[in-house]
Amino acid sequence: MLVVGYFFLRSHSLDLTEQSTQYLIATRNGASQKVSTYFNNLDAEVVGFVHSELAYSSGGRFYGLIDAFRRLGENVEESREIGQKRYIPGSGDVISQPTTRESSNYVGVERYRLIHARYQNTFLDLLKRSDFDDILLVDLDGNVAYSALKNDYYATNLDSGRYHNSELGKLFESLKSTMSNKQKDLLDYNDLVLMSDFSQNTGKDINQKVVWFAAPIIQQATCTATPLPVCL
């Protein structure tokens, strides 16, 4: 009777172990599928944005924010300096250092202000409807010409500035490398979206982990990058 009881108990324990294992595997697979679906949806959002009229017009090299940013100063170095000083970091559009009419760069700053005002609210509305925290427009030289929130990376250069070795800088370099190595038709880049590794947030919540997505705006030969907040 003792032997029978032992085998029964052992068999029952093995069944419970197997059931627990199968449950954990199913839970893991289910969670993995949810994460995969979530990130696929984010990819689709990025692709949708880079093919939108908002992306084409705001990222225009000659009439959009990209061109206006480069005209803030006499050269791109001065433009970055003006951009970094102009807004309160993280504020979106609160002016920190106004430019007077007597300033030599008044025309360039005013032009950027008007174009920025044209698109800022639209970008903010887009962010409210998505899981993204910010949207950046980056020119081919790595200059962050626009940021909806104006965090610390705004008006820096991702190729040579202080964010060069950050995940954002590495992602921009990877995007440029991917496009330069693929000698294909531009249509092959229509669905190109790259994602960075997780990194520390540079915005208001420095304890937050973020991951960056980047995709090219082909028609205007600019790049856009959008950070996604992920809490771990």
PDB file of C-alpha atoms in Angstrom:
ATOM      1  CA  MET A   1       0.000   0.000   0.000  1.00  0.00           C
ATOM      2  CA  LEU A   2       2.875   2.289   0.788  1.00  0.00           C
ATOM      3  CA  VAL A   3       4.518   1.542  -2.562  1.00  0.00           C
ATOM      4  CA  VAL A   4       1.282   2.180  -4.448  1.00  0.00           C
ATOM      5  CA  GLY A   5       0.787   5.430  -2.561  1.00  0.00           C
ATOM      6  CA  TYR A   6       4.332   6.505  -3.336  1.00  0.00           C
ATOM      7  CA  PHE A   7       3.932   5.873  -7.049  1.00  0.00           C
ATOM      8  CA  PHE A   8       0.588   7.638  -7.054  1.00  0.00           C
ATOM      9  CA  LEU A   9       2.061  10.655  -5.279  1.00  0.00           C
ATOM     10  CA  ARG A  10       5.098  10.729  -7.569  1.00  0.00           C
ATOM     11  CA  SER A  11       2.919  10.407 -10.675  1.00  0.00           C
ATOM     12  CA  HIS A  12       0.638  13.174  -9.427  1.00  0.00           C
ATOM     13  CA  SER A  13       3.642  15.410  -8.691  1.00  0.00           C
ATOM     14  CA  LEU A  14       5.021  14.819 -12.185  1.00  0.00           C
ATOM     15  CA  ASP A  15       1.635  15.706 -13.675  1.00  0.00           C
ATOM     16  CA  LEU A  16       1.552  18.942 -11.694  1.00  0.00           C
ATOM     17  CA  THR A  17       5.107  19.751 -12.778  1.00  0.00           C
ATOM     18  CA  GLU A  18       4.220  19.102 -16.421  1.00  0.00           C
ATOM     19  CA  GLN A  19       1.066  21.195 -16.160  1.00  0.00           C
ATOM     20  CA  SER A  20       2.985  24.033 -14.514  1.00  0.00           C
ATOM     21  CA  THR A  21       5.681  23.860 -17.190  1.00  0.00           C
ATOM     22  CA  GLN A  22       3.134  23.923 -19.996  1.00  0.00           C
ATOM     23  CA  TYR A  23       1.327  26.822 -18.344  1.00  0.00           C
ATOM     24  CA  LEU A  24       4.534  28.829 -18.022  1.00  0.00           C
ATOM     25  CA  ILE A  25       5.468  28.091 -21.643  1.00  0.00           C
ATOM     26  CA  ALA A  26       2.013  29.157 -22.835  1.00  0.00           C
ATOM     27  CA  THR A  27       2.191  32.312 -20.722  1.00  0.00           C
ATOM     28  CA  ARG A  28       5.663  33.116 -22.059  1.00  0.00           C
ATOM     29  CA  ASN A  29       4.605  32.541 -25.664  1.00  0.00           C
ATOM     30  CA  GLY A  30       1.488  34.631 -25.159  1.00  0.00           C
ATOM     31  CA  ALA A  31       3.449  37.499 -23.640  1.00  0.00           C
ATOM     32  CA  SER A  32       6.075  37.238 -26.388  1.00  0.00           C
ATOM     33  CA  GLN A  33       3.362  37.414 -29.044  1.00  0.00           C
ATOM     34  CA  LYS A  34       1.843  40.491 -27.419  1.00  0.00           C
ATOM     35  CA  VAL A  35       5.216  42.250 -27.303  1.00  0.00           C
ATOM     36  CA  SER A  36       5.930  41.307 -30.918  1.00  0.00           C
ATOM     37  CA  THR A  37       2.535  42.575 -32.046  1.00  0.00           C
ATOM     38  CA  TYR A  38       3.009  45.798 -30.084  1.00  0.00           C
ATOM     39  CA  PHE A  39       6.363  46.561 -31.688  1.00  0.00           C
ATOM     40  CA  ASN A  40       5.047  45.643 -35.135  1.00  0.00           C
ATOM     41  CA  ASN A  41       2.261  48.162 -34.617  1.00  0.00           C
ATOM     42  CA  LEU A  42       4.836  50.782 -33.657  1.00  0.00           C
ATOM     43  CA  ASP A  43       6.788  50.026 -36.823  1.00  0.00           C
ATOM     44  CA  ALA A  44       3.600  50.559 -38.800  1.00  0.00           C
ATOM     45  CA  GLU A  45       3.036  53.908 -37.067  1.00  0.00           C
ATOM     46  CA  VAL A  46       6.536  55.061 -38.002  1.00  0.00           C
ATOM     47  CA  VAL A  47       6.079  53.981 -41.627  1.00  0.00           C
ATOM     48  CA  GLY A  48       2.726  55.745 -41.728  1.00  0.00           C
ATOM     49  CA  PHE A  49       4.284  58.954 -40.471  1.00  0.00           C
ATOM     50  CA  VAL A  50       7.256  59.054 -42.854  1.00  0.00           C
ATOM     51  CA  HIS A  51       4.863  58.655 -45.780  1.00  0.00           C
ATOM     52  CA  SER A  52       2.473  61.333 -44.562  1.00  0.00           C
ATOM     53  CA  GLU A  53       2.036  64.812 -45.958  1.00  0.00           C
ATOM     54  CA  LEU A  54       3.088  66.151 -42.551  1.00  0.00           C
ATOM     55  CA  ALA A  55       6.480  64.462 -42.873  1.00  0.00           C
ATOM     56  CA  TYR A  56       6.995  65.593 -46.467  1.00  0.00           C
ATOM     57  CA  SER A  57       6.115  69.219 -45.825  1.00  0.00           C
ATOM     58  CA  SER A  58       7.699  69.709 -42.403  1.00  0.00           C
ATOM     59  CA  GLY A  59      10.865  67.851 -43.361  1.00  0.00           C
ATOM     60  CA  GLY A  60      11.296  69.633 -46.657  1.00  0.00           C
ATOM     61  CA  ARG A  61      14.891  70.519 -47.463  1.00  0.00           C
ATOM     62  CA  PHE A  62      13.982  73.853 -49.035  1.00  0.00           C
ATOM     63  CA  TYR A  63      10.766  75.036 -47.388  1.00  0.00           C
ATOM     64  CA  GLY A  64      10.391  73.034 -44.185  1.00  0.00           C
ATOM     65  CA  LEU A  65      11.986  72.864 -40.763  1.00  0.00           C
ATOM     66  CA  ILE A  66      15.191  71.299 -42.081  1.00  0.00           C
ATOM     67  CA  ASP A  67      16.025  74.295 -44.254  1.00  0.00           C
ATOM     68  CA  ALA A  68      14.746  76.816 -41.701  1.00  0.00           C
ATOM     69  CA  PHE A  69      16.971  75.337 -39.007  1.00  0.00           C
ATOM     70  CA  ARG A  70      20.096  75.688 -41.131  1.00  0.00           C
ATOM     71  CA  ARG A  71      19.226  79.357 -41.713  1.00  0.00           C
ATOM     72  CA  LEU A  72      19.027  80.227 -38.014  1.00  0.00           C
ATOM     73  CA  GLY A  73      22.635  81.443 -38.124  1.00  0.00           C
ATOM     74  CA  GLU A  74      25.378  82.332 -40.578  1.00  0.00           C
ATOM     75  CA  ASN A  75      26.458  78.676 -40.638  1.00  0.00           C
ATOM     76  CA  VAL A  76      25.198  75.374 -39.278  1.00  0.00           C
ATOM     77  CA  GLU A  77      27.415  75.584 -36.182  1.00  0.00           C
ATOM     78  CA  GLU A  78      25.846  78.919 -35.262  1.00  0.00           C
ATOM     79  CA  SER A  79      22.409  77.524 -36.093  1.00  0.00           C
ATOM     80  CA  ARG A  80      22.910  74.714 -33.583  1.00  0.00           C
ATOM     81  CA  GLU A  81      24.098  77.172 -30.945  1.00  0.00           C
ATOM     82  CA  ILE A  82      21.059  79.397 -31.471  1.00  0.00           C
ATOM     83  CA  GLY A  83      18.724  76.399 -31.420  1.00  0.00           C
ATOM     84  CA  GLN A  84      20.137  75.051 -28.162  1.00  0.00           C
ATOM     85  CA  LYS A  85      19.724  78.397 -26.429  1.00  0.00           C
ATOM     86  CA  ARG A  86      16.349  79.361 -27.862  1.00  0.00           C
ATOM     87  CA  TYR A  87      13.983  76.943 -26.079  1.00  0.00           C
ATOM     88  CA  ILE A  88      13.642  75.782 -22.491  1.00  0.00           C
ATOM     89  CA  PRO A  89      14.595  72.073 -22.612  1.00  0.00           C
ATOM     90  CA  GLY A  90      11.575  69.799 -22.466  1.00  0.00           C
ATOM     91  CA  SER A  91       9.102  72.670 -22.860  1.00  0.00           C
ATOM     92  CA  GLY A  92       8.118  72.103 -26.465  1.00  0.00           C
ATOM     93  CA  ASP A  93       7.995  75.725 -27.575  1.00  0.00           C
ATOM     94  CA  VAL A  94       8.675  77.986 -24.570  1.00  0.00           C
ATOM     95  CA  ILE A  95      11.254  80.584 -25.582  1.00  0.00           C
ATOM     96  CA  SER A  96      14.279  80.874 -23.311  1.00  0.00           C
ATOM     97  CA  GLN A  97      16.288  83.442 -25.251  1.00  0.00           C
ATOM     98  CA  PRO A  98      14.226  85.804 -27.456  1.00  0.00           C
ATOM     99  CA  THR A  99      15.816  87.364 -30.528  1.00  0.00           C
ATOM    100  CA  THR A 100      15.433  91.116 -31.008  1.00  0.00           C
ATOM    101  CA  ARG A 101      14.822  92.838 -34.336  1.00  0.00           C
ATOM    102  CA  GLU A 102      18.265  94.372 -34.091  1.00  0.00           C
ATOM    103  CA  SER A 103      19.960  90.962 -34.080  1.00  0.00           C
ATOM    104  CA  SER A 104      21.817  90.005 -37.240  1.00  0.00           C
ATOM    105  CA  ASN A 105      20.078  86.614 -37.287  1.00  0.00           C
ATOM    106  CA  TYR A 106      16.558  87.975 -36.690  1.00  0.00           C
ATOM    107  CA  VAL A 107      15.268  87.082 -40.174  1.00  0.00           C
ATOM    108  CA  GLY A 108      16.441  83.475 -39.904  1.00  0.00           C
ATOM    109  CA  VAL A 109      15.083  83.042 -36.380  1.00  0.00           C
ATOM    110  CA  GLU A 110      11.736  84.572 -37.309  1.00  0.00           C
ATOM    111  CA  ARG A 111      11.455  82.304 -40.339  1.00  0.00           C
ATOM    112  CA  TYR A 112      12.081  79.240 -38.176  1.00  0.00           C
ATOM    113  CA  ARG A 113       9.571  80.501 -35.597  1.00  0.00           C
ATOM    114  CA  LEU A 114       6.820  80.833 -38.190  1.00  0.00           C
ATOM    115  CA  ILE A 115       7.450  77.430 -39.764  1.00  0.00           C
ATOM    116  CA  HIS A 116       7.779  75.851 -36.316  1.00  0.00           C
ATOM    117  CA  ALA A 117       4.444  77.366 -35.256  1.00  0.00           C
ATOM    118  CA  ARG A 118       2.833  75.931 -38.387  1.00  0.00           C
ATOM    119  CA  TYR A 119       3.661  72.337 -37.432  1.00  0.00           C
ATOM    120  CA  GLN A 120       4.196  72.200 -33.664  1.00  0.00           C
ATOM    121  CA  ASN A 121       0.586  71.633 -32.590  1.00  0.00           C
ATOM    122  CA  THR A 122       0.080  69.037 -35.309  1.00  0.00           C
ATOM    123  CA  PHE A 123       3.078  67.082 -34.065  1.00  0.00           C
ATOM    124  CA  LEU A 124       1.873  67.333 -30.468  1.00  0.00           C
ATOM    125  CA  ASP A 125      -1.572  66.070 -31.478  1.00  0.00           C
ATOM    126  CA  LEU A 126       0.083  63.168 -33.263  1.00  0.00           C
ATOM    127  CA  LEU A 127       2.036  62.279 -30.124  1.00  0.00           C
ATOM    128  CA  LYS A 128      -1.141  62.323 -28.027  1.00  0.00           C
ATOM    129  CA  ARG A 129      -2.635  59.647 -30.281  1.00  0.00           C
ATOM    130  CA  SER A 130       0.427  57.412 -30.144  1.00  0.00           C
ATOM    131  CA  ASP A 131       2.727  55.704 -27.643  1.00  0.00           C
ATOM    132  CA  PHE A 132       5.650  57.882 -28.668  1.00  0.00           C
ATOM    133  CA  ASP A 133       7.082  60.628 -26.477  1.00  0.00           C
ATOM    134  CA  ASP A 134       8.791  62.804 -29.067  1.00  0.00           C
ATOM    135  CA  ILE A 135       9.374  63.207 -32.792  1.00  0.00           C
ATOM    136  CA  LEU A 136      12.679  64.367 -34.241  1.00  0.00           C
ATOM    137  CA  LEU A 137      13.573  65.547 -37.723  1.00  0.00           C
ATOM    138  CA  VAL A 138      17.244  64.974 -38.481  1.00  0.00           C
ATOM    139  CA  ASP A 139      18.997  66.139 -41.638  1.00  0.00           C
ATOM    140  CA  LEU A 140      21.477  64.034 -43.585  1.00  0.00           C
ATOM    141  CA  ASP A 141      24.390  65.614 -41.729  1.00  0.00           C
ATOM    142  CA  GLY A 142      23.002  64.543 -38.349  1.00  0.00           C
ATOM    143  CA  ASN A 143      21.632  67.904 -37.205  1.00  0.00           C
ATOM    144  CA  VAL A 144      18.512  67.523 -35.041  1.00  0.00           C
ATOM    145  CA  ALA A 145      16.550  70.279 -36.750  1.00  0.00           C
ATOM    146  CA  TYR A 146      13.296  69.675 -34.872  1.00  0.00           C
ATOM    147  CA  SER A 147      12.084  68.055 -31.662  1.00  0.00           C
ATOM    148  CA  ALA A 148       8.487  68.323 -30.518  1.00  0.00           C
ATOM    149  CA  LEU A 149       9.601  68.490 -26.862  1.00  0.00           C
ATOM    150  CA  LYS A 150      12.985  70.265 -27.300  1.00  0.00           C
ATOM    151  CA  ASN A 151      14.815  67.858 -25.034  1.00  0.00           C
ATOM    152  CA  ASP A 152      18.582  68.070 -24.612  1.00  0.00           C
ATOM    153  CA  TYR A 153      19.323  66.367 -27.934  1.00  0.00           C
ATOM    154  CA  TYR A 154      17.553  69.128 -29.895  1.00  0.00           C
ATOM    155  CA  ALA A 155      19.888  71.229 -32.074  1.00  0.00           C
ATOM    156  CA  THR A 156      22.817  68.870 -31.507  1.00  0.00           C
ATOM    157  CA  ASN A 157      24.665  66.901 -34.170  1.00  0.00           C
ATOM    158  CA  LEU A 158      24.323  63.118 -33.981  1.00  0.00           C
ATOM    159  CA  ASP A 159      27.460  62.575 -36.054  1.00  0.00           C
ATOM    160  CA  SER A 160      29.860  64.708 -34.042  1.00  0.00           C
ATOM    161  CA  GLY A 161      28.066  66.095 -30.981  1.00  0.00           C
ATOM    162  CA  ARG A 162      27.642  64.801 -27.453  1.00  0.00           C
ATOM    163  CA  TYR A 163      25.021  62.259 -28.555  1.00  0.00           C
ATOM    164  CA  HIS A 164      27.298  60.643 -31.127  1.00  0.00           C
ATOM    165  CA  ASN A 165      27.951  57.605 -28.903  1.00  0.00           C
ATOM    166  CA  SER A 166      24.419  57.430 -27.505  1.00  0.00           C
ATOM    167  CA  GLU A 167      21.863  54.898 -28.736  1.00  0.00           C
ATOM    168  CA  LEU A 168      20.240  57.717 -30.706  1.00  0.00           C
ATOM    169  CA  GLY A 169      23.526  58.593 -32.395  1.00  0.00           C
ATOM    170  CA  LYS A 170      24.315  54.942 -33.111  1.00  0.00           C
ATOM    171  CA  LEU A 171      20.854  54.437 -34.592  1.00  0.00           C
ATOM    172  CA  PHE A 172      21.272  57.419 -36.918  1.00  0.00           C
ATOM    173  CA  GLU A 173      24.651  56.091 -38.063  1.00  0.00           C
ATOM    174  CA  SER A 174      23.114  52.654 -38.608  1.00  0.00           C
ATOM    175  CA  LEU A 175      20.311  54.150 -40.703  1.00  0.00           C
ATOM    176  CA  LYS A 176      22.760  56.044 -42.897  1.00  0.00           C
ATOM    177  CA  SER A 177      24.921  52.941 -43.279  1.00  0.00           C
ATOM    178  CA  THR A 178      21.940  50.753 -44.150  1.00  0.00           C
ATOM    179  CA  MET A 179      20.803  53.122 -46.864  1.00  0.00           C
ATOM    180  CA  SER A 180      24.262  53.699 -48.331  1.00  0.00           C
ATOM    181  CA  ASN A 181      25.018  49.970 -48.486  1.00  0.00           C
ATOM    182  CA  LYS A 182      21.766  49.099 -50.221  1.00  0.00           C
ATOM    183  CA  GLN A 183      22.199  50.101 -53.833  1.00  0.00           C
ATOM    184  CA  LYS A 184      18.549  49.588 -54.646  1.00  0.00           C
ATOM    185  CA  ASP A 185      15.557  51.514 -55.872  1.00  0.00           C
ATOM    186  CA  LEU A 186      14.151  54.062 -53.428  1.00  0.00           C
ATOM    187  CA  LEU A 187      10.989  51.978 -53.186  1.00  0.00           C
ATOM    188  CA  ASP A 188      13.005  49.377 -51.274  1.00  0.00           C
ATOM    189  CA  TYR A 189      13.255  51.836 -48.380  1.00  0.00           C
ATOM    190  CA  ASN A 190       9.515  52.407 -48.075  1.00  0.00           C
ATOM    191  CA  ASP A 191       9.138  50.091 -45.080  1.00  0.00           C
ATOM    192  CA  LEU A 192      12.612  50.533 -43.585  1.00  0.00           C
ATOM    193  CA  VAL A 193      12.421  51.030 -39.810  1.00  0.00           C
ATOM    194  CA  LEU A 194      15.348  50.532 -37.434  1.00  0.00           C
ATOM    195  CA  MET A 195      15.187  50.234 -33.648  1.00  0.00           C
ATOM    196  CA  SER A 196      17.861  51.012 -31.061  1.00  0.00           C
ATOM    197  CA  ASP A 197      18.761  49.222 -27.851  1.00  0.00           C
ATOM    198  CA  PHE A 198      17.249  50.437 -24.589  1.00  0.00           C
ATOM    199  CA  SER A 199      18.896  53.482 -23.038  1.00  0.00           C
ATOM    200  CA  GLN A 200      18.371  56.046 -20.302  1.00  0.00           C
ATOM    201  CA  ASN A 201      15.887  58.803 -21.009  1.00  0.00           C
ATOM    202  CA  THR A 202      17.270  62.319 -21.479  1.00  0.00           C
ATOM    203  CA  GLY A 203      13.976  64.080 -20.841  1.00  0.00           C
ATOM    204  CA  LYS A 204      12.239  65.000 -17.606  1.00  0.00           C
ATOM    205  CA  ASP A 205      11.991  61.411 -16.343  1.00  0.00           C
ATOM    206  CA  ILE A 206      15.639  60.336 -16.286  1.00  0.00           C
ATOM    207  CA  ASN A 207      14.709  57.023 -14.623  1.00  0.00           C
ATOM    208  CA  GLN A 208      12.731  56.005 -17.681  1.00  0.00           C
ATOM    209  CA  LYS A 209      14.172  53.630 -20.273  1.00  0.00           C
ATOM    210  CA  VAL A 210      13.581  54.464 -23.914  1.00  0.00           C
ATOM    211  CA  VAL A 211      14.097  52.823 -27.274  1.00  0.00           C
ATOM    212  CA  TRP A 212      14.399  54.801 -30.500  1.00  0.00           C
ATOM    213  CA  PHE A 213      12.863  54.103 -33.895  1.00  0.00           C
ATOM    214  CA  ALA A 214      14.283  55.641 -37.074  1.00  0.00           C
ATOM    215  CA  ALA A 215      13.099  55.690 -40.675  1.00  0.00           C
ATOM    216  CA  PRO A 216      13.990  57.766 -43.750  1.00  0.00           C
ATOM    217  CA  ILE A 217      11.731  60.333 -45.368  1.00  0.00           C
ATOM    218  CA  ILE A 218      12.757  59.387 -48.880  1.00  0.00           C
ATOM    219  CA  GLN A 219      11.160  62.141 -50.932  1.00  0.00           C
ATOM    220  CA  GLN A 220      12.938  64.875 -49.005  1.00  0.00           C
ATOM    221  CA  ALA A 221      16.169  62.974 -48.281  1.00  0.00           C
ATOM    222  CA  THR A 222      15.899  63.594 -44.553  1.00  0.00           C
ATOM    223  CA  CYS A 223      15.606  61.239 -41.638  1.00  0.00           C
ATOM    224  CA  THR A 224      13.173  61.076 -38.800  1.00  0.00           C
ATOM    225  CA  ALA A 225      13.610  59.467 -35.431  1.00  0.00           C
ATOM    226  CA  THR A 226      11.011  58.892 -32.749  1.00  0.00           C
ATOM    227  CA  PRO A 227      11.633  57.732 -29.193  1.00  0.00           C
ATOM    228  CA  LEU A 228       9.346  55.242 -27.507  1.00  0.00           C
ATOM    229  CA  PRO A 229       9.151  55.172 -23.699  1.00  0.00           C
ATOM    230  CA  VAL A 230       9.292  51.655 -22.296  1.00  0.00           C
ATOM    231  CA  CYS A 231       8.968  51.122 -18.551  1.00  0.00           C
ATOM    232  CA  LEU A 232      10.981  48.169 -17.183  1.00  0.00           C
TER     233      LEU A 232
END
